[in-house]
Coordinates of C-alpha atoms in Angstrom, one line a residue:
M19 CA -15.2 -20.9 7.2
K20 CA -14.7 -22.5 3.8
F21 CA -15.4 -20.6 0.6
D22 CA -18.0 -23.2 -0.5
E23 CA -20.1 -22.2 2.4
L24 CA -20.5 -18.6 1.1
H25 CA -23.0 -19.3 -1.8
L26 CA -20.5 -18.4 -4.5
E27 CA -21.0 -19.5 -8.1
D28 CA -19.2 -22.7 -9.2
A29 CA -17.0 -20.8 -11.7
I30 CA -15.7 -18.6 -8.8
L31 CA -15.1 -21.7 -6.6
D32 CA -13.3 -23.4 -9.4
G33 CA -10.9 -20.4 -9.7
L34 CA -10.3 -20.4 -5.9
Y35 CA -9.6 -24.1 -5.8
A36 CA -7.2 -23.8 -8.7
M37 CA -5.3 -21.2 -6.7
Q38 CA -5.5 -23.4 -3.6
F39 CA -7.8 -21.0 -1.7
E40 CA -10.0 -23.1 0.6
E41 CA -10.6 -21.2 3.9
T42 CA -11.6 -17.5 4.3
T43 CA -9.8 -15.0 6.3
P44 CA -11.9 -13.1 9.0
I45 CA -12.5 -10.1 6.8
Q46 CA -13.6 -12.3 3.9
E47 CA -16.0 -14.2 6.1
L48 CA -17.6 -11.0 7.4
S49 CA -17.6 -9.0 4.2
I50 CA -18.6 -11.4 1.4
P51 CA -22.2 -12.2 2.6
P52 CA -23.4 -8.6 2.9
I53 CA -21.8 -7.6 -0.4
L54 CA -23.7 -10.5 -2.0
E55 CA -26.8 -9.1 -0.4
K56 CA -26.2 -5.8 -2.3
K57 CA -25.5 -3.9 0.9
D58 CA -23.0 -1.0 1.2
I59 CA -20.0 -1.9 3.3
M60 CA -17.7 0.1 5.6
G61 CA -14.8 -2.3 6.3
F62 CA -11.8 -1.9 8.5
A63 CA -8.8 -4.1 7.8
Q64 CA -5.1 -3.8 7.2
T65 CA -3.0 -4.9 4.3
G66 CA -2.4 -8.6 4.3
S67 CA -5.8 -9.5 5.8
G68 CA -7.2 -10.7 2.5
K69 CA -9.5 -7.7 1.9
T70 CA -8.9 -7.6 -1.8
A71 CA -10.5 -11.0 -2.2
A72 CA -13.2 -9.8 0.2
Y73 CA -14.6 -7.4 -2.3
V74 CA -13.3 -8.9 -5.6
L75 CA -14.9 -12.3 -5.2
P76 CA -18.5 -11.1 -4.5
V77 CA -18.3 -8.6 -7.3
L78 CA -17.0 -11.2 -9.8
N79 CA -19.7 -13.6 -8.5
E80 CA -22.5 -11.1 -9.3
L81 CA -21.0 -10.2 -12.7
S82 CA -20.6 -13.9 -13.6
K83 CA -24.4 -14.4 -13.3
G84 CA -24.9 -12.0 -16.3
G85 CA -27.6 -9.4 -16.7
Y86 CA -25.1 -6.5 -16.7
P87 CA -24.6 -4.4 -19.8
D88 CA -21.8 -5.5 -22.1
D89 CA -20.9 -1.9 -23.1
A90 CA -20.8 -0.4 -19.6
V91 CA -18.2 -0.1 -16.8
N92 CA -19.9 -2.3 -14.3
A93 CA -17.5 -2.0 -11.4
V94 CA -14.9 0.6 -10.4
I95 CA -12.1 -0.2 -7.9
M96 CA -10.2 2.8 -6.7
S97 CA -6.6 2.4 -5.5
P98 CA -4.4 5.0 -3.9
T99 CA -1.2 3.9 -5.8
R100 CA -0.2 2.4 -9.1
E101 CA 1.5 -0.5 -7.3
L102 CA -1.7 -1.5 -5.5
A103 CA -3.7 -1.1 -8.7
Q104 CA -1.4 -3.5 -10.4
Q105 CA -1.7 -6.0 -7.6
I106 CA -5.5 -5.8 -7.5
D107 CA -5.5 -6.2 -11.3
Q108 CA -3.4 -9.4 -11.0
Q109 CA -5.8 -10.8 -8.3
V110 CA -8.8 -10.0 -10.5
E111 CA -7.2 -11.9 -13.4
G112 CA -6.5 -14.9 -11.1
F113 CA -9.9 -15.1 -9.5
S114 CA -11.7 -14.6 -12.8
Y115 CA -9.9 -17.3 -14.7
Y116 CA -13.1 -19.3 -15.2
V117 CA -15.4 -16.3 -15.5
P118 CA -15.9 -14.3 -18.8
V119 CA -15.2 -10.9 -17.1
S120 CA -12.9 -8.2 -18.6
A121 CA -10.8 -5.8 -16.6
V122 CA -8.6 -2.8 -17.3
A123 CA -6.1 -1.1 -15.0
V124 CA -6.0 2.7 -15.3
Y125 CA -3.1 4.5 -13.8
G126 CA -0.3 7.0 -14.8
G127 CA 3.3 6.6 -15.6
T128 CA 3.7 5.1 -19.1
D129 CA 3.5 6.5 -22.6
G130 CA 0.8 7.9 -24.9
I131 CA 0.3 4.5 -26.7
A132 CA -0.7 2.9 -23.4
Y133 CA -3.0 5.8 -22.6
A134 CA -4.7 5.3 -26.0
Q135 CA -5.0 1.5 -25.3
Q136 CA -6.5 2.3 -21.9
E137 CA -8.9 4.8 -23.4
R138 CA -10.1 2.3 -26.0
G139 CA -10.7 -0.3 -23.3
L140 CA -12.8 2.1 -21.3
L141 CA -14.9 3.2 -24.4
M142 CA -15.6 -0.5 -25.2
G143 CA -16.9 -1.0 -21.7
A144 CA -14.7 -3.1 -19.4
D145 CA -16.6 -5.0 -16.7
I146 CA -14.1 -3.9 -14.1
V147 CA -11.9 -0.8 -14.0
I148 CA -9.1 -0.6 -11.5
A149 CA -8.0 3.0 -11.3
T150 CA -6.1 5.6 -9.4
P151 CA -8.2 8.7 -8.7
G152 CA -6.3 11.3 -10.8
R153 CA -6.1 9.1 -13.9
L154 CA -9.9 8.3 -13.7
I155 CA -10.7 12.0 -13.4
S156 CA -8.6 12.6 -16.5
H157 CA -10.6 10.0 -18.5
L158 CA -13.9 11.4 -17.1
N159 CA -12.8 14.9 -18.2
M160 CA -11.9 13.6 -21.7
G161 CA -15.2 11.8 -22.0
S162 CA -13.6 8.4 -22.5
V163 CA -15.4 6.8 -19.6
D164 CA -19.1 6.7 -18.6
L165 CA -20.0 5.7 -15.0
S166 CA -23.7 6.3 -15.3
R167 CA -24.5 2.6 -15.4
T168 CA -21.8 1.4 -12.9
S169 CA -23.2 -1.1 -10.4
F170 CA -20.2 -1.4 -7.9
F171 CA -17.9 1.3 -6.6
I172 CA -15.1 0.1 -4.3
L173 CA -12.6 2.3 -2.4
D174 CA -9.6 0.3 -1.3
E175 CA -7.3 1.8 1.4
A176 CA -9.6 4.8 1.6
D177 CA -7.6 6.4 4.4
R178 CA -4.5 6.2 2.3
M179 CA -6.2 8.0 -0.6
L180 CA -7.4 10.8 1.7
D181 CA -3.9 11.1 3.2
M182 CA -2.6 11.6 -0.3
G183 CA -5.1 14.4 -0.9
F184 CA -7.6 12.6 -3.1
Y185 CA -10.8 13.5 -1.1
D186 CA -12.1 16.0 -3.7
D187 CA -11.2 13.6 -6.6
I188 CA -13.2 10.8 -5.0
M189 CA -16.2 13.0 -4.4
Q190 CA -16.0 14.2 -8.0
I191 CA -16.0 10.6 -9.3
Y192 CA -18.8 9.7 -6.9
K193 CA -21.1 12.4 -8.6
H194 CA -20.8 10.4 -11.9
L195 CA -22.3 7.3 -10.3
P196 CA -26.0 6.3 -10.4
A197 CA -27.9 6.4 -7.1
T198 CA -28.3 2.6 -7.3
C199 CA -24.6 1.9 -7.3
Q200 CA -23.5 -0.3 -4.4
I201 CA -20.5 1.2 -2.6
I202 CA -17.8 -0.6 -0.7
M203 CA -15.2 1.1 1.4
F204 CA -12.2 -0.4 3.1
S205 CA -9.8 1.5 5.4
A206 CA -7.2 0.6 7.9
T207 CA -8.1 3.6 10.2
M208 CA -11.1 5.8 10.8
P209 CA -10.0 9.4 10.8
P210 CA -12.6 12.2 10.7
K211 CA -12.4 12.6 6.9
I212 CA -13.2 8.9 6.4
K213 CA -16.2 9.3 8.7
K214 CA -17.4 12.3 6.7
M215 CA -17.0 10.5 3.4
A216 CA -18.7 7.4 4.7
Q217 CA -21.7 9.4 5.9
T218 CA -21.9 11.2 2.6
I219 CA -21.7 8.3 0.1
L220 CA -22.7 5.1 1.9
K221 CA -26.4 4.1 2.2
D222 CA -27.2 2.4 5.6
P223 CA -23.8 0.5 5.5
V224 CA -22.9 -2.7 7.2
E225 CA -19.8 -2.1 9.3
V226 CA -17.2 -4.8 9.2
K227 CA -14.2 -4.6 11.5
V228 CA -11.2 -6.8 11.9
A229 CA -8.7 -5.7 14.6
I230 CA -5.4 -4.4 13.4
A231 CA -3.0 -7.3 13.8
R232 CA 0.2 -6.9 15.7
P233 CA 3.5 -7.9 14.0
P234 CA 4.3 -11.6 14.1
E235 CA 6.4 -12.6 17.1
A236 CA 8.8 -14.1 14.5
I237 CA 9.9 -10.5 13.7
L238 CA 12.8 -9.5 16.0
Q239 CA 12.3 -5.8 16.7
S240 CA 14.9 -3.5 18.1
A241 CA 16.0 0.2 17.9
Y242 CA 18.9 2.5 18.2
I243 CA 18.4 5.7 20.2
C244 CA 20.6 8.3 18.5
H245 CA 21.0 11.8 17.2
E246 CA 20.0 12.4 13.6
R247 CA 23.6 12.9 12.5
Q248 CA 24.4 9.4 13.9
K249 CA 21.9 7.5 11.8
L250 CA 23.9 7.2 8.6
P251 CA 27.1 6.0 10.5
I252 CA 25.0 3.4 12.4
L253 CA 23.5 2.2 9.1
R254 CA 26.9 2.0 7.5
N255 CA 28.2 0.0 10.4
L256 CA 25.3 -2.4 10.3
F257 CA 25.8 -3.1 6.6
R258 CA 29.6 -3.6 7.1
Q259 CA 29.1 -6.0 9.9
S260 CA 26.9 -8.3 7.9
N261 CA 26.7 -8.3 4.1
P262 CA 23.2 -6.8 3.4
Q263 CA 20.9 -8.8 1.2
R264 CA 17.1 -8.6 0.9
V265 CA 16.9 -5.3 2.9
I266 CA 14.4 -2.5 2.7
V267 CA 15.2 0.8 4.3
F268 CA 12.2 3.0 4.8
S269 CA 12.3 6.8 4.9
S270 CA 9.3 9.2 5.0
S271 CA 10.2 11.6 2.2
K272 CA 11.3 11.0 -1.3
M273 CA 14.0 13.6 -1.0
K274 CA 15.6 11.7 1.8
V275 CA 15.2 8.4 -0.1
K276 CA 17.1 9.8 -3.1
E277 CA 19.9 11.3 -0.9
L278 CA 20.2 8.2 1.3
A279 CA 20.4 5.8 -1.7
A280 CA 22.9 8.0 -3.4
T281 CA 25.1 8.1 -0.2
L282 CA 24.9 4.3 0.2
K283 CA 25.8 3.9 -3.5
R284 CA 28.9 6.0 -3.0
L285 CA 29.8 3.7 -0.1
D286 CA 29.8 0.8 -2.6
F287 CA 26.6 -0.8 -1.5
N288 CA 24.3 -2.4 -4.1
V289 CA 21.3 -0.2 -3.6
Q290 CA 18.4 1.4 -5.6
A291 CA 15.7 4.0 -4.6
M292 CA 12.0 3.6 -4.9
H293 CA 9.8 6.7 -4.8
S294 CA 7.0 8.5 -6.7
D295 CA 9.3 10.6 -8.9
L296 CA 10.3 7.6 -10.9
E297 CA 8.5 6.9 -14.1
Q298 CA 6.3 3.7 -14.0
T299 CA 8.8 1.8 -16.2
E300 CA 11.6 2.7 -13.9
R301 CA 9.6 1.7 -10.8
E302 CA 8.8 -1.6 -12.3
Q303 CA 12.4 -2.2 -13.2
V304 CA 13.5 -1.3 -9.7
M305 CA 11.0 -3.8 -8.2
K306 CA 12.0 -6.5 -10.7
D307 CA 15.7 -6.1 -9.9
F308 CA 15.0 -6.3 -6.2
K309 CA 12.7 -9.3 -6.5
N310 CA 15.3 -11.1 -8.7
R311 CA 18.1 -10.3 -6.2
H312 CA 20.0 -8.1 -8.6
T313 CA 19.7 -5.4 -5.9
D314 CA 20.6 -6.0 -2.2
I315 CA 19.1 -2.9 -0.6
L316 CA 15.9 -1.0 -1.5
V317 CA 15.6 2.5 -0.1
A318 CA 11.9 3.4 -0.2
T319 CA 9.1 5.6 0.8
D320 CA 5.9 4.1 2.2
V321 CA 4.8 3.4 -1.3
V322 CA 6.3 0.0 -0.7
A323 CA 4.8 -0.5 2.7
R324 CA 1.3 -1.2 1.6
G325 CA 0.0 -3.3 -1.2
I326 CA 3.3 -4.8 -2.5
D327 CA 3.9 -8.5 -1.9
I328 CA 7.6 -9.1 -1.6
T329 CA 8.7 -12.3 0.1
D330 CA 12.0 -13.4 1.8
I331 CA 12.9 -9.9 3.1
S332 CA 15.5 -10.5 5.7
L333 CA 15.8 -7.0 7.3
I334 CA 13.6 -3.9 7.5
I335 CA 15.2 -0.7 8.7
N336 CA 13.1 2.4 9.6
Y337 CA 15.6 5.2 8.9
D338 CA 13.0 7.5 10.4
I339 CA 9.8 7.0 12.3
P340 CA 6.5 6.6 10.3
N341 CA 3.6 9.0 11.0
D342 CA 1.5 6.5 13.0
P343 CA 1.9 3.1 14.6
E344 CA -0.1 1.3 12.0
D345 CA 2.3 2.4 9.3
Y346 CA 5.1 0.9 11.4
V347 CA 3.2 -2.4 11.4
H348 CA 2.7 -2.2 7.6
R349 CA 6.5 -1.5 7.1
I350 CA 7.9 -4.2 9.3
G351 CA 5.3 -6.6 8.0
R352 CA 7.2 -6.8 4.8
T353 CA 9.6 -9.2 6.6
A354 CA 8.9 -12.6 8.2
R355 CA 6.8 -13.5 5.1
G356 CA 9.1 -16.1 3.5
T357 CA 9.3 -19.8 4.0
N358 CA 11.3 -19.5 7.2
G359 CA 8.8 -17.0 8.7
E360 CA 11.5 -15.1 10.4
G361 CA 12.6 -11.5 10.1
V362 CA 14.4 -8.5 11.7
A363 CA 13.2 -4.9 12.0
I364 CA 15.5 -2.2 13.3
T365 CA 14.4 1.4 13.9
L366 CA 16.7 4.5 14.1
V367 CA 15.1 6.8 16.6
G368 CA 16.2 10.5 16.6
V369 CA 15.6 12.7 19.6
E370 CA 12.6 14.5 17.9
E371 CA 11.1 11.1 17.1
Q372 CA 11.2 9.6 20.6
S373 CA 7.6 10.4 21.5
R374 CA 6.3 8.9 18.3
F375 CA 8.4 5.8 18.9
K376 CA 6.8 5.5 22.4
E377 CA 3.4 5.7 20.7
I378 CA 4.4 2.7 18.7
E379 CA 5.5 0.8 21.8
T380 CA 2.2 1.6 23.4
F381 CA 0.3 0.5 20.4
L382 CA 2.2 -2.8 20.3
G383 CA 1.9 -3.3 24.1
K384 CA 5.5 -4.1 24.4
T385 CA 8.9 -2.4 25.0
I386 CA 11.2 -2.7 22.0
Y387 CA 14.8 -3.5 22.8
K388 CA 17.2 -0.6 22.6
I389 CA 20.6 -1.7 21.1
P390 CA 23.5 0.2 22.8
V391 CA 25.7 2.2 20.4
D392 CA 29.2 1.0 21.3
D393 CA 31.2 2.8 18.6
P394 CA 33.2 5.6 20.3
S395 CA 33.7 7.4 17.0
L396 CA 30.0 8.2 16.9
G397 CA 30.1 10.2 20.1
E398 CA 27.6 10.1 23.0
T399 CA 24.0 9.1 22.2
P400 CA 20.9 10.7 23.8
A401 CA 18.9 9.1 26.6
Y402 CA 15.5 7.7 25.7
E403 CA 13.2 10.3 27.3
P404 CA 10.1 10.4 25.1
E405 CA 8.0 12.5 27.5
K406 CA 10.8 15.1 27.8
N407 CA 11.2 15.3 24.1
K408 CA 7.5 15.2 23.2
G409 CA 6.5 17.8 20.7
K410 CA 10.1 18.8 19.7
A411 CA 9.6 17.8 16.1
R412 CA 6.5 20.0 15.6
G413 CA 7.0 22.6 12.9
R414 CA 10.5 21.4 12.1
R415 CA 11.9 19.2 9.3
R416 CA 13.5 15.9 10.1
G417 CA 17.2 15.7 9.3
A418 CA 18.5 14.3 6.0
P419 CA 21.3 11.9 5.7
Q420 CA 24.6 13.2 7.0
G421 CA 26.2 15.6 4.5
A422 CA 22.9 15.9 2.6
R423 CA 20.3 18.7 2.4
Q424 CA 17.3 18.6 4.6
G425 CA 13.8 18.8 3.3
G426 CA 11.5 17.2 0.8
R427 CA 7.7 16.9 0.9
P428 CA 6.2 13.6 2.2
D429 CA 5.9 11.2 -0.7
R430 CA 2.2 11.3 -1.7
N431 CA 2.8 9.0 -4.6
D432 CA 0.2 10.7 -6.8
S433 CA -0.6 7.9 -9.1
S434 CA -1.7 10.0 -12.0
H435 CA -1.8 13.8 -11.9
G436 CA 0.3 15.0 -14.7
R437 CA 1.4 11.6 -15.6
K438 CA 0.8 9.4 -18.6
G439 CA -1.6 6.5 -18.9
H440 CA -1.4 2.7 -18.7
R441 CA -3.6 -0.3 -19.4
R442 CA -2.8 -3.9 -18.6
S443 CA -2.0 -5.9 -21.6
G444 CA -3.2 -9.3 -22.2
N445 CA -6.8 -8.9 -21.0
R446 CA -9.0 -11.8 -22.1
E447 CA -11.7 -11.1 -24.6
R448 CA -15.3 -11.4 -23.6

């Protein structure tokens, strides 16, 4: 379907054509009409499906018609992470180029000056506020934002927010909204807490569902079955066989990310770490260095797996197994997005992770090729017996890189608690 078939305002269509957007994705085709009809939405779609435009476009469309208060926050978009909030903010800016709509991004990680700027923007009444939960709670507690006249409330990656422990924050924010507020939820999965939240805050919602896409066939997937202590030597051998460039190595805890990056650095690889303990300016610099090819290897938590658009990634390595198959899809989906459309994903599977890797294979409906470990110095590798090893990891921590301490909490990437504020600069005036 083409965008001009969706009854969008001319100013919105002009912005889309300027950005060379002509045809909708499935989630956009299914979501935009009911949102325009003022209906609550429960949408299921993964990152990369075009869901940001699926809710931003109809909200901008309605705001462009006028009739909304100039001194109120008319729409709130909740994001689980600062990085996704930044990306949404950029898309709002692009789509609203021909529309007199103001926006402010509200998330932690910068200095007090930025917090004051963000506070001033909220008090003046930005049309759209893009926020992480903890930072918006902070502004609500300080009295610098009023949501009593908000018309649209959007939860993006709601499952991710609940995984990160934001359920109570979301419900607290919800209590500040008027009963007439239209609520839009998007989630990649439907765990019990999402169902509970949907039943609590949505009014007779329209359910929109787009099946989770499998990774493109252009991604060559393979795995090494190994002991935990063999992971680092395998990784080192991989990087020494072929000079690593445009590589992301995923690990599931920020402690392991720090330790692995430090170890690779000692081995003279050009590497940086990306995790939630970095200040916002540091994180932005790390991403800038990687995008500009000043860094060859990025070791990261799942903060990078969703909501960050990095093209031309040549190799994804899962240093350990993600918590669910969909996170695996999000991770390896960072590759095969460049002009050549090709990519490689390699997973290191420890004994305690075999059952979860089997779940990934079942989810994908395919057997992933297991690369033989032919380096005698590494010793014997374990057999791939996921049923036999099922449940071994319960109640136990995964191993850290060889020679490093074990431990570290999963990276929840709290976008704001205890951190400083930020506001996007350069917002257009009304």
